[in-house]
Structure formats: structure tokens, C-alpha cells
């Protein structure tokens, strides 16, 4: 078995001590360049349709991560491989706030029975959709940079729409990729409230824009529309494994991945 490389651990770093607020997740002393895993914080909160606040997620998780011990009983010392935090694009929070105001007006328009023929509605939708497309391209570029450097890459959001650029980048480099999606909602709408890259459309967009994606297994889904039900029923790559017991769910997830892999071979 190939031995995993470890990152350089600075003298004096105590993995059993309090987490250090150094701007890196878990307070680890590793730069992204020397880490095996790179996390990209994406504070984006534009298309949420119920409660706002997901843009605060990357910062809140960063703060909470300092309270997490590094020891893992299943993989002792895994932190030594390096978990690095990519530098935050400081335009993302500002753009998120600006576009959120546009999206809020759109949502209010629909909820008060506004006409779909409104010119101001069209302008706002265009700005939001163009802004979301730009973010996706930027996340894709950032993820691609680290993937091409041999890193495993994760995104810390942020609303559900933000991983699309990462999914595209990984699927291009690893044809046959599968997604395990644990959520209360299917997120398979083609668009929602006029937002093409909506939080409610992330899995639809993943299936559409990552053609090498082999399977999407969804667990825990309890709320979806008939449009999503039809897509899940018709789409070979999308399966719902929502069962009641954890052991049964795990068995069903394994079964679905195996069935879909066999169907593609």
C-alpha cells in the first residue's frame, strides 16, 4: 500500500492544544500548497428562498472547527497529511449581499402575485443569473487549479448552489464520479423562482453540466415536486435511497452505486 505523504509540521505545533485562530480550518498550520486537502470557503447566499444566513457558514464553521480535536479513532494522524484553507475571494461576500437584495425583490414579486411580464423582474433575474454563473466559473477555476496540483478539494458554503463549479471540475478529471447527496430536498428543479442556478437546482445542474457524472444517490429526501419526481424516475443516474433505518439505507446506497456502475459498463 502506498504510504501517504505528510505535510511539514512546524516546530512547536501541539495537536492536543487549543485551536489557533490563524484563518485556517481546525487551526492547522498548513498552507494549501503543502496540504493534501484544500478547502475553498464560498460565502454565498443569493437564491435561498426561506431563511438567509448561509453566507455566514464558512466563517461559523471556521470558528467551530477550532473546538474540534484532531485525533480520529478511525484514521489516527490523518491531519498530518495537511488540510489547507484557500484564500477567500473577498469580492464574493460583497457580491453575494448585492445580488441577494436583487433576489429578495424577485421573491417578493412572486409572493405578492406579480406578473411574469414585468420588465424590472426580468432585469433583476438577469443580474442574479449572470452573477451566479460568474461565481460558478470562479469556483470551477479555483478548484481546477488545486486539482491540477494533485490536491483533493472541498467547498465550504454557502447555499446549496455553490459546489457546482467543483462538481464540474472533479467530474472532468474523474469520469464515472458518483455523488452521495444527503438532503431533505431533491434539488432537481430545472430552475426555481426564475433562478437558473438556484439552491433548489444544484443536482439538476450537476446532471446537466457534468455529463461524465455516473450516479447521483440521494438519501433522506422528504420534500420534492412532481417535476423532480419525474426526473428521478426517468434519469438513470439519479436514484432515491431514502429509507427508514440507517443500516438499510447504507445497504441501499451501496446497492444503487453498484447497479449504476454495472449499467454504465
mmCIF file of C-alpha atoms in Angstrom:
data_model
loop_
_atom_site.group_PDB
_atom_site.id
_atom_site.type_symbol
_atom_site.label_atom_id
_atom_site.label_comp_id
_atom_site.label_asym_id
_atom_site.label_seq_id
_atom_site.Cartn_x
_atom_site.Cartn_y
_atom_site.Cartn_z
ATOM 1 C CA UNK A 1 0.000 0.000 0.000
ATOM 2 C CA UNK A 2 1.351 3.423 -0.960
ATOM 3 C CA UNK A 3 2.355 5.473 2.060
ATOM 4 C CA UNK A 4 0.558 8.790 2.306
ATOM 5 C CA UNK A 5 2.802 11.816 2.453
ATOM 6 C CA UNK A 6 2.641 14.051 5.482
ATOM 7 C CA UNK A 7 2.918 17.820 5.420
ATOM 8 C CA UNK A 8 5.710 19.630 7.183
ATOM 9 C CA UNK A 9 4.655 20.223 10.801
ATOM 10 C CA UNK A 10 6.172 23.402 12.266
ATOM 11 C CA UNK A 11 8.191 23.111 15.442
ATOM 12 C CA UNK A 12 6.098 23.841 18.499
ATOM 13 C CA UNK A 13 2.734 22.911 16.994
ATOM 14 C CA UNK A 14 0.730 20.984 19.577
ATOM 15 C CA UNK A 15 -2.095 18.906 18.067
ATOM 16 C CA UNK A 16 -3.541 18.394 21.546
ATOM 17 C CA UNK A 17 -3.579 22.082 22.431
ATOM 18 C CA UNK A 18 -6.273 24.709 21.901
ATOM 19 C CA UNK A 19 -7.145 25.546 18.302
ATOM 20 C CA UNK A 20 -5.247 28.546 16.982
ATOM 21 C CA UNK A 21 -7.276 31.257 15.205
ATOM 22 C CA UNK A 22 -4.955 31.562 12.219
ATOM 23 C CA UNK A 23 -7.573 31.717 9.465
ATOM 24 C CA UNK A 24 -7.268 28.012 8.624
ATOM 25 C CA UNK A 25 -9.855 25.351 9.346
ATOM 26 C CA UNK A 26 -9.087 23.444 12.570
ATOM 27 C CA UNK A 27 -6.315 25.975 13.228
ATOM 28 C CA UNK A 28 -3.873 23.786 11.300
ATOM 29 C CA UNK A 29 -0.523 25.314 10.339
ATOM 30 C CA UNK A 30 -0.528 24.166 6.705
ATOM 31 C CA UNK A 31 -0.555 26.275 3.563
ATOM 32 C CA UNK A 32 -2.723 24.927 0.720
ATOM 33 C CA UNK A 33 0.389 24.272 -1.368
ATOM 34 C CA UNK A 34 1.707 21.721 1.155
ATOM 35 C CA UNK A 35 -1.647 20.142 2.025
ATOM 36 C CA UNK A 36 -3.289 17.056 0.561
ATOM 37 C CA UNK A 37 -6.775 18.550 1.092
ATOM 38 C CA UNK A 38 -7.647 22.141 0.169
ATOM 39 C CA UNK A 39 -10.903 23.706 1.385
ATOM 40 C CA UNK A 40 -12.374 26.642 -0.547
ATOM 41 C CA UNK A 41 -14.683 28.901 1.533
ATOM 42 C CA UNK A 42 -17.571 30.276 -0.537
ATOM 43 C CA UNK A 43 -19.757 32.690 1.487
ATOM 44 C CA UNK A 44 -22.656 32.937 -0.968
ATOM 45 C CA UNK A 45 -26.303 33.424 -0.005
ATOM 46 C CA UNK A 46 -28.242 34.722 -3.013
ATOM 47 C CA UNK A 47 -31.081 32.395 -4.065
ATOM 48 C CA UNK A 48 -32.192 30.991 -0.683
ATOM 49 C CA UNK A 49 -35.969 31.027 -0.545
ATOM 50 C CA UNK A 50 -36.710 30.660 3.159
ATOM 51 C CA UNK A 51 -34.133 31.922 5.663
ATOM 52 C CA UNK A 52 -30.957 33.848 4.899
ATOM 53 C CA UNK A 53 -27.620 33.291 6.588
ATOM 54 C CA UNK A 54 -25.787 30.593 4.660
ATOM 55 C CA UNK A 55 -23.130 33.118 3.614
ATOM 56 C CA UNK A 56 -22.072 33.096 7.263
ATOM 57 C CA UNK A 57 -21.444 29.352 7.054
ATOM 58 C CA UNK A 58 -17.740 29.313 6.115
ATOM 59 C CA UNK A 59 -16.861 31.709 8.950
ATOM 60 C CA UNK A 60 -19.052 29.932 11.501
ATOM 61 C CA UNK A 61 -17.574 26.550 10.566
ATOM 62 C CA UNK A 62 -14.082 28.024 10.768
ATOM 63 C CA UNK A 63 -14.762 29.280 14.307
ATOM 64 C CA UNK A 64 -16.343 25.993 15.399
ATOM 65 C CA UNK A 65 -13.548 23.910 13.864
ATOM 66 C CA UNK A 66 -11.131 25.289 16.455
ATOM 67 C CA UNK A 67 -13.089 23.345 19.085
ATOM 68 C CA UNK A 68 -12.654 20.003 17.282
ATOM 69 C CA UNK A 69 -9.885 17.626 18.377
ATOM 70 C CA UNK A 70 -7.571 16.457 15.600
ATOM 71 C CA UNK A 71 -7.433 12.833 16.724
ATOM 72 C CA UNK A 72 -9.581 10.473 14.637
ATOM 73 C CA UNK A 73 -10.082 6.976 16.047
ATOM 74 C CA UNK A 74 -10.544 5.513 12.543
ATOM 75 C CA UNK A 75 -7.623 7.367 10.923
ATOM 76 C CA UNK A 76 -5.147 8.407 13.644
ATOM 77 C CA UNK A 77 -2.779 11.093 12.430
ATOM 78 C CA UNK A 78 -4.708 11.796 9.234
ATOM 79 C CA UNK A 79 -4.457 15.541 9.916
ATOM 80 C CA UNK A 80 -0.711 15.274 9.286
ATOM 81 C CA UNK A 81 -1.390 14.931 5.575
ATOM 82 C CA UNK A 82 -2.396 18.588 5.660
ATOM 83 C CA UNK A 83 -5.704 20.389 5.436
ATOM 84 C CA UNK A 84 -5.191 23.797 3.883
ATOM 85 C CA UNK A 85 -7.597 26.709 3.532
ATOM 86 C CA UNK A 86 -7.638 28.526 0.199
ATOM 87 C CA UNK A 87 -7.562 32.296 0.308
ATOM 88 C CA UNK A 88 -11.050 33.760 0.308
ATOM 89 C CA UNK A 89 -12.016 35.865 -2.706
ATOM 90 C CA UNK A 90 -13.010 39.000 -0.799
ATOM 91 C CA UNK A 91 -15.384 40.092 -3.589
ATOM 92 C CA UNK A 92 -17.665 37.107 -3.005
ATOM 93 C CA UNK A 93 -19.338 38.337 0.213
ATOM 94 C CA UNK A 94 -19.917 41.797 -1.277
ATOM 95 C CA UNK A 95 -21.374 40.434 -4.499
ATOM 96 C CA UNK A 96 -23.496 37.995 -2.522
ATOM 97 C CA UNK A 97 -25.048 40.816 -0.491
ATOM 98 C CA UNK A 98 -25.734 42.929 -3.582
ATOM 99 C CA UNK A 99 -27.299 40.097 -5.546
ATOM 100 C CA UNK A 100 -29.243 38.899 -2.526
ATOM 101 C CA UNK A 101 -31.073 42.216 -2.470
ATOM 102 C CA UNK A 102 -31.976 41.726 -6.132
ATOM 103 C CA UNK A 103 -33.126 38.165 -5.445
ATOM 104 C CA UNK A 104 -35.168 39.276 -2.432
ATOM 105 C CA UNK A 105 -37.090 41.684 -4.668
ATOM 106 C CA UNK A 106 -37.722 38.864 -7.138
ATOM 107 C CA UNK A 107 -39.032 36.560 -4.410
ATOM 108 C CA UNK A 108 -41.271 39.314 -3.025
ATOM 109 C CA UNK A 109 -42.583 39.934 -6.539
ATOM 110 C CA UNK A 110 -43.635 36.279 -6.921
ATOM 111 C CA UNK A 111 -45.045 36.005 -3.400
ATOM 112 C CA UNK A 112 -47.289 39.041 -3.914
ATOM 113 C CA UNK A 113 -48.694 37.714 -7.186
ATOM 114 C CA UNK A 114 -46.578 39.847 -9.501
ATOM 115 C CA UNK A 115 -46.691 39.424 -13.262
ATOM 116 C CA UNK A 116 -44.001 37.372 -15.036
ATOM 117 C CA UNK A 117 -44.048 40.041 -17.760
ATOM 118 C CA UNK A 118 -42.571 42.734 -15.507
ATOM 119 C CA UNK A 119 -39.515 44.364 -17.072
ATOM 120 C CA UNK A 120 -37.946 45.098 -13.677
ATOM 121 C CA UNK A 121 -38.362 41.411 -12.814
ATOM 122 C CA UNK A 122 -36.547 40.384 -15.983
ATOM 123 C CA UNK A 123 -33.674 42.764 -15.258
ATOM 124 C CA UNK A 124 -33.262 41.503 -11.715
ATOM 125 C CA UNK A 125 -33.375 37.869 -12.795
ATOM 126 C CA UNK A 126 -30.788 38.546 -15.480
ATOM 127 C CA UNK A 127 -28.415 40.173 -12.976
ATOM 128 C CA UNK A 128 -28.825 37.352 -10.432
ATOM 129 C CA UNK A 129 -28.388 34.599 -13.030
ATOM 130 C CA UNK A 130 -25.339 36.268 -14.560
ATOM 131 C CA UNK A 131 -23.814 36.762 -11.101
ATOM 132 C CA UNK A 132 -24.395 33.115 -10.177
ATOM 133 C CA UNK A 133 -22.875 31.974 -13.460
ATOM 134 C CA UNK A 134 -19.819 34.116 -12.775
ATOM 135 C CA UNK A 135 -19.415 32.598 -9.303
ATOM 136 C CA UNK A 136 -19.659 29.091 -10.731
ATOM 137 C CA UNK A 137 -16.907 29.876 -13.239
ATOM 138 C CA UNK A 138 -14.682 31.262 -10.486
ATOM 139 C CA UNK A 139 -15.204 28.257 -8.197
ATOM 140 C CA UNK A 140 -14.513 25.996 -11.173
ATOM 141 C CA UNK A 141 -11.245 27.828 -11.915
ATOM 142 C CA UNK A 142 -10.114 27.777 -8.272
ATOM 143 C CA UNK A 143 -10.993 24.100 -7.864
ATOM 144 C CA UNK A 144 -9.261 23.226 -11.142
ATOM 145 C CA UNK A 145 -6.093 24.963 -10.031
ATOM 146 C CA UNK A 146 -5.818 22.837 -6.903
ATOM 147 C CA UNK A 147 -6.971 19.603 -8.550
ATOM 148 C CA UNK A 148 -4.287 20.029 -11.205
ATOM 149 C CA UNK A 149 -1.765 20.443 -8.382
ATOM 150 C CA UNK A 150 -2.735 16.971 -7.138
ATOM 151 C CA UNK A 151 -4.960 18.080 -4.262
ATOM 152 C CA UNK A 152 -8.270 16.778 -3.005
ATOM 153 C CA UNK A 153 -10.608 19.783 -2.989
ATOM 154 C CA UNK A 154 -13.685 20.653 -0.954
ATOM 155 C CA UNK A 155 -16.034 23.636 -0.916
ATOM 156 C CA UNK A 156 -17.375 25.123 2.333
ATOM 157 C CA UNK A 157 -20.592 27.045 1.665
ATOM 158 C CA UNK A 158 -22.690 28.893 1.387
ATOM 159 C CA UNK A 159 -26.022 27.994 -0.169
ATOM 160 C CA UNK A 160 -26.512 24.681 -1.975
ATOM 161 C CA UNK A 161 -25.722 26.100 -5.415
ATOM 162 C CA UNK A 162 -22.051 26.817 -4.708
ATOM 163 C CA UNK A 163 -20.470 23.349 -5.295
ATOM 164 C CA UNK A 164 -21.416 23.209 -8.992
ATOM 165 C CA UNK A 165 -18.071 24.525 -10.222
ATOM 166 C CA UNK A 166 -16.244 21.967 -8.076
ATOM 167 C CA UNK A 167 -18.501 19.117 -9.265
ATOM 168 C CA UNK A 168 -17.794 20.022 -12.883
ATOM 169 C CA UNK A 169 -14.050 20.208 -12.280
ATOM 170 C CA UNK A 170 -13.870 16.862 -10.480
ATOM 171 C CA UNK A 171 -16.149 15.086 -12.979
ATOM 172 C CA UNK A 172 -13.981 16.236 -15.891
ATOM 173 C CA UNK A 173 -10.907 14.718 -14.271
ATOM 174 C CA UNK A 174 -12.604 11.608 -12.906
ATOM 175 C CA UNK A 175 -15.207 10.247 -15.353
ATOM 176 C CA UNK A 176 -17.576 7.908 -13.540
ATOM 177 C CA UNK A 177 -17.760 10.115 -10.469
ATOM 178 C CA UNK A 178 -20.726 9.470 -8.171
ATOM 179 C CA UNK A 179 -22.418 11.904 -5.794
ATOM 180 C CA UNK A 180 -23.929 10.880 -2.463
ATOM 181 C CA UNK A 181 -26.432 13.656 -1.705
ATOM 182 C CA UNK A 182 -27.815 13.744 1.845
ATOM 183 C CA UNK A 183 -30.608 16.309 1.998
ATOM 184 C CA UNK A 184 -34.259 16.798 2.864
ATOM 185 C CA UNK A 185 -34.875 18.167 -0.648
ATOM 186 C CA UNK A 186 -34.100 16.689 -4.055
ATOM 187 C CA UNK A 187 -32.755 19.951 -5.572
ATOM 188 C CA UNK A 188 -33.660 18.630 -9.040
ATOM 189 C CA UNK A 189 -35.664 21.615 -10.300
ATOM 190 C CA UNK A 190 -34.589 22.982 -13.662
ATOM 191 C CA UNK A 191 -34.951 26.445 -12.135
ATOM 192 C CA UNK A 192 -36.756 27.927 -9.153
ATOM 193 C CA UNK A 193 -38.314 31.392 -8.903
ATOM 194 C CA UNK A 194 -36.556 32.205 -12.162
ATOM 195 C CA UNK A 195 -33.087 31.477 -10.754
ATOM 196 C CA UNK A 196 -31.327 29.061 -13.100
ATOM 197 C CA UNK A 197 -28.533 28.337 -10.625
ATOM 198 C CA UNK A 198 -30.845 28.126 -7.650
ATOM 199 C CA UNK A 199 -30.146 26.325 -4.411
ATOM 200 C CA UNK A 200 -33.081 24.136 -5.492
ATOM 201 C CA UNK A 201 -31.406 23.262 -8.819
ATOM 202 C CA UNK A 202 -27.905 22.159 -7.822
ATOM 203 C CA UNK A 203 -28.419 18.467 -8.590
ATOM 204 C CA UNK A 204 -30.305 19.172 -11.830
ATOM 205 C CA UNK A 205 -27.398 21.366 -12.924
ATOM 206 C CA UNK A 206 -24.847 18.752 -11.861
ATOM 207 C CA UNK A 207 -26.554 16.120 -14.027
ATOM 208 C CA UNK A 208 -26.801 18.532 -16.950
ATOM 209 C CA UNK A 209 -23.383 20.180 -16.799
ATOM 210 C CA UNK A 210 -21.268 17.202 -15.712
ATOM 211 C CA UNK A 211 -22.122 14.568 -18.356
ATOM 212 C CA UNK A 212 -19.383 12.227 -17.087
ATOM 213 C CA UNK A 213 -21.146 12.039 -13.714
ATOM 214 C CA UNK A 214 -22.077 8.364 -13.361
ATOM 215 C CA UNK A 215 -24.525 8.400 -10.477
ATOM 216 C CA UNK A 216 -26.436 10.590 -8.072
ATOM 217 C CA UNK A 217 -27.689 8.760 -4.974
ATOM 218 C CA UNK A 218 -29.994 10.834 -2.771
ATOM 219 C CA UNK A 219 -30.594 9.938 0.866
ATOM 220 C CA UNK A 220 -33.118 11.447 3.266
ATOM 221 C CA UNK A 221 -35.205 13.294 0.671
ATOM 222 C CA UNK A 222 -38.683 14.017 2.017
ATOM 223 C CA UNK A 223 -39.830 17.062 0.028
ATOM 224 C CA UNK A 224 -39.926 17.386 -3.762
ATOM 225 C CA UNK A 225 -42.245 18.458 -6.565
ATOM 226 C CA UNK A 226 -43.741 16.307 -9.329
ATOM 227 C CA UNK A 227 -41.220 17.681 -11.832
ATOM 228 C CA UNK A 228 -38.389 16.377 -9.655
ATOM 229 C CA UNK A 229 -40.134 13.044 -9.122
ATOM 230 C CA UNK A 230 -40.432 12.554 -12.882
ATOM 231 C CA UNK A 231 -36.772 13.392 -13.445
ATOM 232 C CA UNK A 232 -35.637 10.999 -10.716
ATOM 233 C CA UNK A 233 -37.818 8.256 -12.191
ATOM 234 C CA UNK A 234 -36.583 8.810 -15.756
ATOM 235 C CA UNK A 235 -32.924 9.610 -15.115
ATOM 236 C CA UNK A 236 -30.708 6.527 -14.888
ATOM 237 C CA UNK A 237 -28.079 8.406 -12.909
ATOM 238 C CA UNK A 238 -30.477 9.703 -10.202
ATOM 239 C CA UNK A 239 -31.820 7.363 -7.550
ATOM 240 C CA UNK A 240 -33.533 7.979 -4.204
ATOM 241 C CA UNK A 241 -32.297 5.805 -1.352
ATOM 242 C CA UNK A 242 -34.438 7.351 1.373
ATOM 243 C CA UNK A 243 -35.259 4.517 3.743
ATOM 244 C CA UNK A 244 -36.156 4.460 7.417
ATOM 245 C CA UNK A 245 -33.288 2.607 9.091
ATOM 246 C CA UNK A 246 -29.613 3.577 8.887
ATOM 247 C CA UNK A 247 -28.317 0.033 8.151
ATOM 248 C CA UNK A 248 -30.928 -0.402 5.419
ATOM 249 C CA UNK A 249 -30.073 2.980 3.934
ATOM 250 C CA UNK A 250 -26.359 2.165 3.857
ATOM 251 C CA UNK A 251 -27.091 -1.158 2.176
ATOM 252 C CA UNK A 252 -29.381 0.513 -0.358
ATOM 253 C CA UNK A 253 -26.808 3.227 -1.164
ATOM 254 C CA UNK A 254 -24.192 0.544 -1.870
ATOM 255 C CA UNK A 255 -26.684 -1.378 -3.995
ATOM 256 C CA UNK A 256 -27.584 1.706 -6.056
ATOM 257 C CA UNK A 257 -23.978 2.663 -6.729
ATOM 258 C CA UNK A 258 -23.225 -0.929 -7.773
ATOM 259 C CA UNK A 259 -26.275 -1.169 -10.052
ATOM 260 C CA UNK A 260 -25.489 2.111 -11.786
ATOM 261 C CA UNK A 261 -21.821 1.254 -12.213
ATOM 262 C CA UNK A 262 -22.789 -2.091 -13.774
ATOM 263 C CA UNK A 263 -25.274 -0.379 -16.097
ATOM 264 C CA UNK A 264 -22.593 2.012 -17.341
ATOM 265 C CA UNK A 265 -20.024 -0.730 -18.006
#
